[in-house]
Amino acid sequence: MTILEVLHTAPSCGTCPIRHRAVCARCETDELAALDAIKFYRSFEAGQTLIWAGDRMDFVASVVSGVATLTQVMEDGRTQTVGLLFPSDFVGRPGRERAPYNVIATTDLLMCCFRKKPFEELMGRTPHIGQRLLEMTLDELDAAREWMLLLGRKTAREKIASLLAIVGRRDAALHLRKPQGQMVFDLPLTREAMADYLGLTLETVSRQISALKRDGVIELEGKRHVTVPDYNRLLEEAGDDADGGFFG
């Protein structure tokens, strides 16, 4: 996709699909205008690396559409996926010079980017941006703690169900719906990526997805299009209740 095509397809602030959840969610009209002056859009194809760990970052960004993974390479060459970035999630940290993780597009991705230095200056005089970023950081901390529980204590079946619940909840939030009843969404990860993220083998992931399908917890069209007939039942399979969960 060319720069002109990106600009043509990029949403305006008023019609942006992540406006209600992104770092600019609390901004007034004049604050949005200030952000608009320092923003630019970038698109990435599935599989493309946005940022390498250790790279100097001259921008921060919000995911507009698509999903990305945060990965870390260990000394022996093994790669561990340590996080997922969904639409409205924020990439980069004001005040931090270098990226701590690789950021890789799992699907085709559109990012709303802000030049880092002007963004940091804008934060200092725009409390709404700093407040929203703090909220998002605390949500991310809560999610990380929940993920520690998932990886450390849950069974393989519960891990798969938990990941499906996460994706379903985030999809519902993006479309201003409550996660309840029947839910339909596309799974952004391949089974190989799910195995890497959950610390399971590919065979275990495939076996558990087949078991959830056989038991009527989910329905699949192809490998990615998921229907959850009853979201509360999925939460039960995940070991969660209807009021708790991940990545709210």
Short mmCIF file of N, CA and C in Angstrom, two decimals, residues 16-21 168-180 183:
data_model
loop_
_atom_site.label_atom_id
_atom_site.label_comp_id
_atom_site.label_asym_id
_atom_site.label_seq_id
_atom_site.Cartn_x
_atom_site.Cartn_y
_atom_site.Cartn_z
N CYS A 16 -13.08 7.87 13.50
CA CYS A 16 -12.13 6.81 13.84
C CYS A 16 -12.83 5.70 14.64
N PRO A 17 -12.65 4.43 14.26
CA PRO A 17 -13.34 3.34 14.96
C PRO A 17 -12.83 3.06 16.36
N ILE A 18 -11.66 3.60 16.71
CA ILE A 18 -11.11 3.35 18.05
C ILE A 18 -11.19 4.60 18.93
N ARG A 19 -11.87 5.63 18.44
CA ARG A 19 -11.89 6.93 19.13
C ARG A 19 -12.33 6.81 20.59
N HIS A 20 -13.29 5.93 20.87
CA HIS A 20 -13.86 5.84 22.22
C HIS A 20 -12.97 5.07 23.18
N ARG A 21 -11.89 4.40 22.66
CA ARG A 21 -11.04 3.59 23.54
C ARG A 21 -9.57 3.98 23.48
N GLY A 168 -12.88 -12.31 21.98
CA GLY A 168 -14.29 -11.97 21.90
C GLY A 168 -14.63 -10.71 22.65
N ARG A 169 -14.05 -10.55 23.85
CA ARG A 169 -14.33 -9.37 24.66
C ARG A 169 -13.80 -8.10 23.98
N ARG A 170 -12.59 -8.19 23.44
CA ARG A 170 -12.03 -7.01 22.79
C ARG A 170 -12.81 -6.64 21.53
N ASP A 171 -13.26 -7.64 20.78
CA ASP A 171 -14.06 -7.37 19.59
C ASP A 171 -15.37 -6.70 19.97
N ALA A 172 -16.00 -7.17 21.05
CA ALA A 172 -17.25 -6.57 21.51
C ALA A 172 -17.03 -5.12 21.95
N ALA A 173 -15.95 -4.88 22.70
CA ALA A 173 -15.67 -3.52 23.18
C ALA A 173 -15.45 -2.56 22.01
N LEU A 174 -14.77 -3.03 20.98
CA LEU A 174 -14.49 -2.17 19.83
C LEU A 174 -15.79 -1.77 19.13
N HIS A 175 -16.79 -2.65 19.16
CA HIS A 175 -18.06 -2.37 18.50
C HIS A 175 -19.14 -1.90 19.48
N LEU A 176 -18.70 -1.47 20.68
CA LEU A 176 -19.60 -0.91 21.69
C LEU A 176 -20.72 -1.88 22.07
N ARG A 177 -20.35 -3.16 22.16
CA ARG A 177 -21.30 -4.17 22.60
C ARG A 177 -20.82 -4.81 23.89
N LYS A 178 -21.75 -5.36 24.66
CA LYS A 178 -21.37 -6.11 25.84
C LYS A 178 -21.01 -7.53 25.43
N PRO A 179 -20.00 -8.11 26.09
CA PRO A 179 -19.66 -9.52 25.79
C PRO A 179 -20.66 -10.45 26.47
N GLN A 180 -21.67 -10.87 25.73
CA GLN A 180 -22.70 -11.72 26.30
C GLN A 180 -23.43 -12.45 25.19
N MET A 183 -21.72 -14.69 20.35
CA MET A 183 -20.72 -13.76 19.84
C MET A 183 -20.05 -14.36 18.62
#
